[in-house]
Short mmCIF file of C-alpha atoms and ligand atoms in Angstrom, two decimals:
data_model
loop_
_atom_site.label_atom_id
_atom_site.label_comp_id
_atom_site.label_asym_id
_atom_site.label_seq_id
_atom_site.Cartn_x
_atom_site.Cartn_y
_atom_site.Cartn_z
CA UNK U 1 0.00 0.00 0.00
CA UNK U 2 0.96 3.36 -0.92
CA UNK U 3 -0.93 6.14 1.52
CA UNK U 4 -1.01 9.87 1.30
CA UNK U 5 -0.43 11.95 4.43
CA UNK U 6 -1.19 15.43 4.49
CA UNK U 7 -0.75 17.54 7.55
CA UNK U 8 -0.50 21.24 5.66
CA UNK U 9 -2.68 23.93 7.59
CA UNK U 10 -0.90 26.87 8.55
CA UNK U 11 -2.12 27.54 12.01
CA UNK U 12 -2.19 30.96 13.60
CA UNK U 13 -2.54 30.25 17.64
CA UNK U 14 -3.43 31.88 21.00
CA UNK U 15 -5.16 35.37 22.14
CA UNK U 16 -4.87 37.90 19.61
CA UNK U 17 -4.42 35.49 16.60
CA UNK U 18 -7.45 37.24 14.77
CA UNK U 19 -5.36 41.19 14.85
CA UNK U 20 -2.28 38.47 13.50
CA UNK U 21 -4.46 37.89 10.84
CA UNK U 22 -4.98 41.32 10.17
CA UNK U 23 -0.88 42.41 10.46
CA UNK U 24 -0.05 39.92 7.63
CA UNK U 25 -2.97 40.47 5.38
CA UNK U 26 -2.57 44.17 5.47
CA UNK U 27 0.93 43.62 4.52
CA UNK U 28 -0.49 42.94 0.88
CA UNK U 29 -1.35 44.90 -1.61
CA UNK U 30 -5.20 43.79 -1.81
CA UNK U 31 -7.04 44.42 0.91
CA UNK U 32 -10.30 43.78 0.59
CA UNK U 33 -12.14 40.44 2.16
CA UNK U 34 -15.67 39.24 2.37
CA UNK U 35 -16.29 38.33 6.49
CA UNK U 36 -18.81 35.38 5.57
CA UNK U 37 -20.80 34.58 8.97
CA UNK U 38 -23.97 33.71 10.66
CA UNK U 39 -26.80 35.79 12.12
CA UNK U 40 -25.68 33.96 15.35
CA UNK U 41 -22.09 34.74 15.30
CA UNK U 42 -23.77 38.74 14.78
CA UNK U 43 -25.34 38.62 17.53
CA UNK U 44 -22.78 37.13 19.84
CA UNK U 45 -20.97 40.34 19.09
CA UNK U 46 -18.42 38.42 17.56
CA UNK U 47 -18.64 39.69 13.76
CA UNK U 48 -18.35 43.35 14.85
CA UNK U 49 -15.23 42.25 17.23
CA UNK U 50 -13.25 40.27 14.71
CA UNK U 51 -14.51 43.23 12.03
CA UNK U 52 -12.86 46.14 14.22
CA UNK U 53 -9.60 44.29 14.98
CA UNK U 54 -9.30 43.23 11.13
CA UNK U 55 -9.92 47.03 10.51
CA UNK U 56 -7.83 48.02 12.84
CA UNK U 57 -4.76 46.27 11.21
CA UNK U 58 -5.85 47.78 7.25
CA UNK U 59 -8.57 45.80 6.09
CA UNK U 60 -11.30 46.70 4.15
CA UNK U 61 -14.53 44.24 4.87
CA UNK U 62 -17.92 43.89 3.94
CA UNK U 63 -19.87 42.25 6.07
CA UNK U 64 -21.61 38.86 5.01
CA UNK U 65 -24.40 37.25 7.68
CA UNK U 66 -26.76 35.65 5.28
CA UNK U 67 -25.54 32.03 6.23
CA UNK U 68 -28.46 29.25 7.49
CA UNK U 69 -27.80 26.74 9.84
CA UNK U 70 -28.09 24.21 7.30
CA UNK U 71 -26.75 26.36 4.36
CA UNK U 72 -28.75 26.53 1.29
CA UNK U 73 -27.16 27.13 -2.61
CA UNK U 74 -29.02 30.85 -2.24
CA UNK U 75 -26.85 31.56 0.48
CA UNK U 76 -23.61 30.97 -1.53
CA UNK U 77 -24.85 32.98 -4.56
CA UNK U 78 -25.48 35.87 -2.39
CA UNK U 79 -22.19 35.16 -1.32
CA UNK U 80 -21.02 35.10 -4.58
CA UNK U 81 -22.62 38.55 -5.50
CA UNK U 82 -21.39 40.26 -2.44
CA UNK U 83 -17.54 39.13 -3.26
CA UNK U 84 -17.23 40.18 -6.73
CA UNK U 85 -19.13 43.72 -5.97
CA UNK U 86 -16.71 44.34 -3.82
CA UNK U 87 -13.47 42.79 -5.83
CA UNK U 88 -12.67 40.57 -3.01
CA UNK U 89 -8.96 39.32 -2.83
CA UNK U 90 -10.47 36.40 -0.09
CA UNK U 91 -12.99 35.03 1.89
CA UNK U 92 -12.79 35.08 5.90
CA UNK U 93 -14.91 32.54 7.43
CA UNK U 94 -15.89 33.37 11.34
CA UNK U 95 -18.06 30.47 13.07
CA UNK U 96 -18.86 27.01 13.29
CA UNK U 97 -19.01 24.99 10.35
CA UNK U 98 -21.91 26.62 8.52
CA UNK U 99 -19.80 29.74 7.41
CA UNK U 100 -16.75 27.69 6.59
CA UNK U 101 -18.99 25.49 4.56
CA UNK U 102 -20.15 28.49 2.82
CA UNK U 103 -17.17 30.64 2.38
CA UNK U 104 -15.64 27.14 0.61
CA UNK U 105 -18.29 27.57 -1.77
CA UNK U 106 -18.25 30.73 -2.69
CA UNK U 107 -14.44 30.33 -3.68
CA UNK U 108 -15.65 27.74 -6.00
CA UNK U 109 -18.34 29.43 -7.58
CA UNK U 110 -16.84 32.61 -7.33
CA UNK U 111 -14.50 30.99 -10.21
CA UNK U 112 -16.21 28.51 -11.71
CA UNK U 113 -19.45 28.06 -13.46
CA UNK U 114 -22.61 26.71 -11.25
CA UNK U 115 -24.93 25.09 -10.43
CA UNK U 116 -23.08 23.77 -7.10
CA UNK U 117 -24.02 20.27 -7.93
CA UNK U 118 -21.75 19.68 -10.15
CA UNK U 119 -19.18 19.78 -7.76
CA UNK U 120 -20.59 17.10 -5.70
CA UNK U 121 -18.18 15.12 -4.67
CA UNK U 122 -20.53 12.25 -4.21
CA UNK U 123 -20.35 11.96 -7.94
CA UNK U 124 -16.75 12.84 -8.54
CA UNK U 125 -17.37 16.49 -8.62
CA UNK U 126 -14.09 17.02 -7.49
CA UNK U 127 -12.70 17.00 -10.73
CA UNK U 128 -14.78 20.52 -11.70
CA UNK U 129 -12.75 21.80 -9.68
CA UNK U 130 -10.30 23.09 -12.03
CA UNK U 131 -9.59 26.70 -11.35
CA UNK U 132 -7.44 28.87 -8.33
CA UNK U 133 -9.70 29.71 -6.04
CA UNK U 134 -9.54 33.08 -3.87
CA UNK U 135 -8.20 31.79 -0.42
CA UNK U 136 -10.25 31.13 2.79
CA UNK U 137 -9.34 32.51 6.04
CA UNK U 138 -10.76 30.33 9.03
CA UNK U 139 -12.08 31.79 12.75
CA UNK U 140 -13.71 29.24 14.45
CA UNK U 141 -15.95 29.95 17.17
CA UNK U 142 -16.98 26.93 18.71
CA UNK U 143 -13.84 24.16 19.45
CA UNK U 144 -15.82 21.33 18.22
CA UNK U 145 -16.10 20.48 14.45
CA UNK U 146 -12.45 21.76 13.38
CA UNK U 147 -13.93 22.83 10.19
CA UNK U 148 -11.05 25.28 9.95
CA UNK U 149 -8.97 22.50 8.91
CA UNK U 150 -11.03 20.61 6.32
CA UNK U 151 -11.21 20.29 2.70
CA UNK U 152 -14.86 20.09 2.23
CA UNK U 153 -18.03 21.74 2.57
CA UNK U 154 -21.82 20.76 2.83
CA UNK U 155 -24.55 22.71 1.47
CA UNK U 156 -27.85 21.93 0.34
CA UNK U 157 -27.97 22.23 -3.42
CA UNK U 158 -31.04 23.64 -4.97
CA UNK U 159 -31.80 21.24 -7.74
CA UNK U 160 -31.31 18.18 -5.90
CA UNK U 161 -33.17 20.05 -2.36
CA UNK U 162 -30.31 17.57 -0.75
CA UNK U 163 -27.63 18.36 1.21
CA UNK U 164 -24.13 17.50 -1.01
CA UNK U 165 -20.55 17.80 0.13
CA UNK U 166 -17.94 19.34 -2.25
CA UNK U 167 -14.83 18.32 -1.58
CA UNK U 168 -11.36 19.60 -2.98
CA UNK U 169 -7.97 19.58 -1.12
CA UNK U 170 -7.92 23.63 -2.33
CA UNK U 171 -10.76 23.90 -0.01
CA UNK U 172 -8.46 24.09 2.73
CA UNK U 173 -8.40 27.22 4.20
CA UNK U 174 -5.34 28.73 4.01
CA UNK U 175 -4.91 29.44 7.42
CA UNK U 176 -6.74 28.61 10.49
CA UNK U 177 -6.75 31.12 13.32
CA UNK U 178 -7.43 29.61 17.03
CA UNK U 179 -7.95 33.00 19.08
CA UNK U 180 -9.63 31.58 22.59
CA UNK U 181 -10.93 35.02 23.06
CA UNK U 182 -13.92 34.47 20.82
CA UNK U 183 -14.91 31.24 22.59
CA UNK U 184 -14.63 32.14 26.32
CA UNK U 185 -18.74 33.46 25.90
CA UNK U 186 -19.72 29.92 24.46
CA UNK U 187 -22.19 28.50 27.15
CA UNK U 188 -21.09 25.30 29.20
CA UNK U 189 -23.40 23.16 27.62
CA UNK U 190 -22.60 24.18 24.12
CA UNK U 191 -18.98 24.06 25.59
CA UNK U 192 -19.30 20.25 26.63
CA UNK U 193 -21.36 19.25 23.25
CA UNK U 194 -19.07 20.46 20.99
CA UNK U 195 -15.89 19.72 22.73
CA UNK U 196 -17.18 15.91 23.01
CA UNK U 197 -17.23 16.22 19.16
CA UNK U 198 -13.50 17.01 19.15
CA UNK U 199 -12.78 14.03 21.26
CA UNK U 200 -15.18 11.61 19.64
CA UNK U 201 -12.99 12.10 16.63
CA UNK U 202 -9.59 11.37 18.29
CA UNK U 203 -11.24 8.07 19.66
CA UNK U 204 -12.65 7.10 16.38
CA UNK U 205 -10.07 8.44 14.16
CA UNK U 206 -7.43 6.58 16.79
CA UNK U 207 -9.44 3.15 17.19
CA UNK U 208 -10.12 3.50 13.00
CA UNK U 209 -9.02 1.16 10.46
CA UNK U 210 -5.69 1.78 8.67
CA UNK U 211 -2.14 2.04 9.24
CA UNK U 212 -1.76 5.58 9.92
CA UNK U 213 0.88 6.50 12.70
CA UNK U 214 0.97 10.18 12.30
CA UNK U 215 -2.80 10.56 12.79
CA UNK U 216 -2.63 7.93 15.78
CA UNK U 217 -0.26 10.53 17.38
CA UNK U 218 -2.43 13.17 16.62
CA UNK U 219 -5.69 12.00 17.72
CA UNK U 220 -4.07 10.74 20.89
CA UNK U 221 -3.15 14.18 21.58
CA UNK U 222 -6.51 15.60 20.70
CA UNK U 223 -7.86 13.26 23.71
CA UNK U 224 -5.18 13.82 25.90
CA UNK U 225 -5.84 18.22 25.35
CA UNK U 226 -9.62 17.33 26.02
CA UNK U 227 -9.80 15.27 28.90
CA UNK U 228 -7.15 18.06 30.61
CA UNK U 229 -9.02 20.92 29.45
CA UNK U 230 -12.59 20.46 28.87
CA UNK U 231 -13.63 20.06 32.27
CA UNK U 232 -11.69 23.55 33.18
CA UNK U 233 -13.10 24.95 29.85
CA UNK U 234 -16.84 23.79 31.16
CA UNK U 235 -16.45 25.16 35.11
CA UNK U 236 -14.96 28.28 33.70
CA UNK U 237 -15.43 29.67 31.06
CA UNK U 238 -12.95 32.94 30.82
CA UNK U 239 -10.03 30.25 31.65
CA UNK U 240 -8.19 31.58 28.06
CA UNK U 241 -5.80 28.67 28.33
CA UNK U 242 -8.13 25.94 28.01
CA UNK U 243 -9.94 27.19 25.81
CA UNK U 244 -7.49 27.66 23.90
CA UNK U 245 -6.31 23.97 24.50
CA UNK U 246 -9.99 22.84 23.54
CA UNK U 247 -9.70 24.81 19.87
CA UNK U 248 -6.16 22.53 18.96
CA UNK U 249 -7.50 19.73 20.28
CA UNK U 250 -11.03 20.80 17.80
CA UNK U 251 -8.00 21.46 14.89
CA UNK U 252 -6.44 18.29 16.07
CA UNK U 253 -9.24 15.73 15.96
CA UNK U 254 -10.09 16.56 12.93
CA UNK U 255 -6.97 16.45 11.26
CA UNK U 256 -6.48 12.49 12.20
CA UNK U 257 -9.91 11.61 11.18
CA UNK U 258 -8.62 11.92 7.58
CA UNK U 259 -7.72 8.66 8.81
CA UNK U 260 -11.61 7.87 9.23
CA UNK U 261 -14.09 7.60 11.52
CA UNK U 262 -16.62 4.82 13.05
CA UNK U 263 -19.75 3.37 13.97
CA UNK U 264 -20.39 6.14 16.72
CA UNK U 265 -20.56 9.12 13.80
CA UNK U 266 -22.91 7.50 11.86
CA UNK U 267 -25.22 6.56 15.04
CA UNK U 268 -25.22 10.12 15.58
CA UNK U 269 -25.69 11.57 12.45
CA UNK U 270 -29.79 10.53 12.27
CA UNK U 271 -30.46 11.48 15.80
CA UNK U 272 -29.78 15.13 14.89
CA UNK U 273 -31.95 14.43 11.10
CA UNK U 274 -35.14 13.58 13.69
CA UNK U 275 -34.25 14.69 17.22
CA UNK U 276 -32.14 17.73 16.69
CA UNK U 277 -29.72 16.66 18.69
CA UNK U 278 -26.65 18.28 18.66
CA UNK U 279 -23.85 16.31 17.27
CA UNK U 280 -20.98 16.79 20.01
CA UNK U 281 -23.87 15.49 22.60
CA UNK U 282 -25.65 12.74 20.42
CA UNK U 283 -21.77 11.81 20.16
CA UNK U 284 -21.79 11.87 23.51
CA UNK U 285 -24.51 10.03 24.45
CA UNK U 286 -23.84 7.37 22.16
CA UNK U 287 -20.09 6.57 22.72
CA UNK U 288 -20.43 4.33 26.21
CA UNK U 289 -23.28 1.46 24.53
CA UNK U 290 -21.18 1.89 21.32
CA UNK U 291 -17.90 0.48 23.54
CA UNK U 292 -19.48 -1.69 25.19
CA UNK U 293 -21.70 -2.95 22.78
CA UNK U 294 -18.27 -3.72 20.92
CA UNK U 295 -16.66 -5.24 24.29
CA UNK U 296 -19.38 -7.91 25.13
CA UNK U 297 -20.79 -8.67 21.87
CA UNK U 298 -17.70 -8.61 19.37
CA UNK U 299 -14.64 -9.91 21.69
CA UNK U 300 -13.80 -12.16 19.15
CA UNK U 301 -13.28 -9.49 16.96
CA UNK U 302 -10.59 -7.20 19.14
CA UNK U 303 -7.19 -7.54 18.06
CA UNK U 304 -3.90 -7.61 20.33
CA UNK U 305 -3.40 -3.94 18.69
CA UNK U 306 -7.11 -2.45 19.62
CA UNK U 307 -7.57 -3.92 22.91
CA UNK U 308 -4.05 -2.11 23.62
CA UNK U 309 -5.67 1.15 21.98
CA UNK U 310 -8.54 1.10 24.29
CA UNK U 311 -6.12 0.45 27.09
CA UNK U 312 -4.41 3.66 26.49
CA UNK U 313 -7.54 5.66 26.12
CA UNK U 314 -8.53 4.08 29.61
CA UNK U 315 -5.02 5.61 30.92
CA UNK U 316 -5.82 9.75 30.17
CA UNK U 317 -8.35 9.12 32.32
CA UNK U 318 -7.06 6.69 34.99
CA UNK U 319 -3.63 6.45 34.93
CA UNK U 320 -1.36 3.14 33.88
CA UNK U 321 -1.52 0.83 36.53
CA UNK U 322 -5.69 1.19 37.17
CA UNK U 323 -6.18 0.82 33.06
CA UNK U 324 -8.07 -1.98 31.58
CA UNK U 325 -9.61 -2.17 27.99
CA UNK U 326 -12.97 -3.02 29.56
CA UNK U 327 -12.98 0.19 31.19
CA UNK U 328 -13.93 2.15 29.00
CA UNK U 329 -17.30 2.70 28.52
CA UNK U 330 -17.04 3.40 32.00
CA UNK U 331 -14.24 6.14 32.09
CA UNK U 332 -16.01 7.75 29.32
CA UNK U 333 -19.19 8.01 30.93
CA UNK U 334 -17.35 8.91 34.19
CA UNK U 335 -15.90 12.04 31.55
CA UNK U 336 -19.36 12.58 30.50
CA UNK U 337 -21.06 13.39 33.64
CA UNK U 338 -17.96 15.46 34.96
CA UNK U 339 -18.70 17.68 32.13
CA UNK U 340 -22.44 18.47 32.56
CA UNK U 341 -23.72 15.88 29.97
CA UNK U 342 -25.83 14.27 31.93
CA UNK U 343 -29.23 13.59 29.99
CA UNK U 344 -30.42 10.04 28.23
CA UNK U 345 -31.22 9.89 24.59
CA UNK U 346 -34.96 8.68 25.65
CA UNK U 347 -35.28 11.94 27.17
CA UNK U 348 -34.11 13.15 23.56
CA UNK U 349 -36.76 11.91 22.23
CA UNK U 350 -35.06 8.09 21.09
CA UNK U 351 -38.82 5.26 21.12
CA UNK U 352 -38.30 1.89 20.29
CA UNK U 353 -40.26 1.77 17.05
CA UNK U 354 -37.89 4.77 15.65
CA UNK U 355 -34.80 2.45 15.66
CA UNK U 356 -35.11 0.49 12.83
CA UNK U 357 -35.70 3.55 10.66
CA UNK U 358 -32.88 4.85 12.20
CA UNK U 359 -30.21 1.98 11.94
CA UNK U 360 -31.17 1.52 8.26
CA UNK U 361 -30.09 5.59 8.13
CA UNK U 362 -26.73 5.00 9.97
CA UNK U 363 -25.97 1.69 7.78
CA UNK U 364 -26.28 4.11 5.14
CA UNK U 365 -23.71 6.58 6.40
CA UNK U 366 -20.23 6.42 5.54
CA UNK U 367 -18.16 6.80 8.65
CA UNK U 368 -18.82 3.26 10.02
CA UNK U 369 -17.19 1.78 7.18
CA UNK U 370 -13.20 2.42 8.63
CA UNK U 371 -15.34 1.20 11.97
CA UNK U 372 -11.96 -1.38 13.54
CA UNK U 373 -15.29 -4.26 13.72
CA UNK U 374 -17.46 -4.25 11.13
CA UNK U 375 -20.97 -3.19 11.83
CA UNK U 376 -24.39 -4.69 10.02
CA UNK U 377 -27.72 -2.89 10.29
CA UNK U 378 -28.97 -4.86 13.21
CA UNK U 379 -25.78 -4.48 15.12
CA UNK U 380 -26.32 -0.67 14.71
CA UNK U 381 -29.85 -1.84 16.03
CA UNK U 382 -28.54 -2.98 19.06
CA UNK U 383 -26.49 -0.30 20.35
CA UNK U 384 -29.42 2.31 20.18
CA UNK U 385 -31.22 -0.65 21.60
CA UNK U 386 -28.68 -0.21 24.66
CA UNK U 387 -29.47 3.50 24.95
CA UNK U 388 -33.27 3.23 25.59
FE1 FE2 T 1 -18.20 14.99 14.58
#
């Protein structure tokens, strides 16, 4: 086997990144940028923050909130509009994922002709993808997703009313900026959602299939930042170093899942379609039946090599001499409640006769496939079966 490793982003790091930003851009001759956002991130205060210290440094922005939760093609061509009236030399994304989605696509069709479906990558869309692109500039303000270091972007495209991810390694933003100052107002809950999402993918991406040192090492130290830090990030919120800890370990965990993911992801993925769930916490909830599930029904199936993975997972949290594979699920839910996330999925609104409708949705996902024991329907069955 031949793989392909790529560990590029350019990472700007720690309070004050964001007027960083604005020193090196305004040491080039265009300055003019689209700030794509959210109506949430507005009303955080966060676009007008980010805008005055950008402005501060040189830039010239327009300011561009028309992003939906679940971004639709109409957003992007607004997008589009708003970047070429203003002769844009780039794109700077502030948010969760939604705005990086949508600042991705506007580079595309910003440069190339639409409609956005062609670019689905679901159908080897990829290879549209022919032209430069103006370059994104990534501010996340959650530490969750790591968006800000991924080559894709999901939006829902109009003439297939589905939503369709566009994928192309150009999509990477050019640089990621992890300021903890715009995270220290994120709620606890939201706080201990999404940072379960960052460690859910250094234990899948870590426990994935594939021989893939370098994103072993680095979803290892996703976990080992998260289990430190979220807990301080949770009972305090203005603590600037762990949050800033919690956005690498966000960049981190989602630079190993290039690796892959697992069974867990695409568990969660239809409890947000139907419940609205959020993803970090569906994660969350999910992640102790999942190990266990995998523990007492698929022994047979461990390897030497994945019972010693689990091992080490069980030792961030306990130490070396108290770890034990089978601890797990137990550590992790130990982890969970120490950070607030407390609930059930019943009380999320999980029934017994949804759960065949929604293990034939997470067969039908993706992530499970690099899962290290292979998963059928019913087996996906039985672990939401575990969480009633
Ligand atoms: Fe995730």
């Amino acid at each position: 086997m031949v793989y392909q490793y790529n560990y590029p982003t350019t990472i700007l790091y720690g309070p004050g990144a964001v007027a960083e930003l604005g020193r090196r851009l305004a040491n080039t001759p265009d300055r003019r940028y689209l700030l794509v956002t959210d109506a949430g991130v507005v009303k955080a205060g966060l676009a007008d923050r980010v805008a005055q210290s950008l402005g501060e440094a040189g830039l010239e922005l327009e300011l561009f909130a028309e992003v939906h939760p679940n971004p639709i093609e109409e957003d992007v061509e607004k997008g589009v509009a708003a970047f070429r009236r203003i002769g844009g030399a780039g794109l700077i994304a502030l948010g969760g994922g939604s705005p990086m989605d949508v600042a991705k696509a506007i580079a595309v069709l910003a440069t190339h002709e639409g409609p956005l479906s062609r670019f689905d990558d679901g159908k080897g869309g990829d290879k549209n993808i022919t032209r430069p692109m103006p370059p994104v500039y990534a501010i996340p303000t959650t530490a969750g997703t790591g968006s800000e270091v991924g080559r894709s972007g999901v939006i829902i495209t109009r003439d297939t009313g589905a939503k369709t991810v566009i994928f192309h390694p150009s999509l990477m933003p050019r640089v990621a900026v992890l300021d903890p100052e715009l995270t220290v107002g994120l709620p606890a809950s939201l706080t201990a959602a999404t940072g379960f999402d960052a460690f859910t993918h250094g234990l899948e991406a870590y426990f994935a299939k594939g021989f893939h040192p370098m994103a072993d090492a680095v979803a290892m130290g996703c976990m080992e930042l998260v289990v430190d830090a979220l807990p301080r990030a949770v009972a305090r919120g203005d603590d600037l170093e762990a949050r800033g800890r919690m956005l690498l370990a966000a960049s981190m965990g989602a630079t190993a899942f290039q690796k892959g993911l697992g069974m867990i992801h695409s568990l969660a993925h239809p409890l947000s379609t139907h419940y609205h769930v959020h993803h970090g916490l569906a994660n969350a909830l999910l992640m102790p039946a999942a190990l266990s599930w995998q523990l007492e029904e698929k022994a047979d199936a461990f390897t030497d090599d994945l019972r010693d993975r689990y091992q080490r997972v069980v030792r961030l949290f306990r130490g070396r001499e108290k770890a034990r594979p089978g601890d797990l699920p137990e550590a992790v839910t130990a982890f969970r409640s120490r950070i607030g996330l407390t609930e059930t999925l019943p009380s999320r609104g999980l029934k017994q006769e949804d759960i065949p409708k929604l293990a034939r949705e997470a067969y039908g996902d993706p992530c499970h496939s690099l899962n290290p024991i292979p998963v059928t329907e019913a087996d996906l069955a039985a672990v939401y079966q575990r969480c009633l």
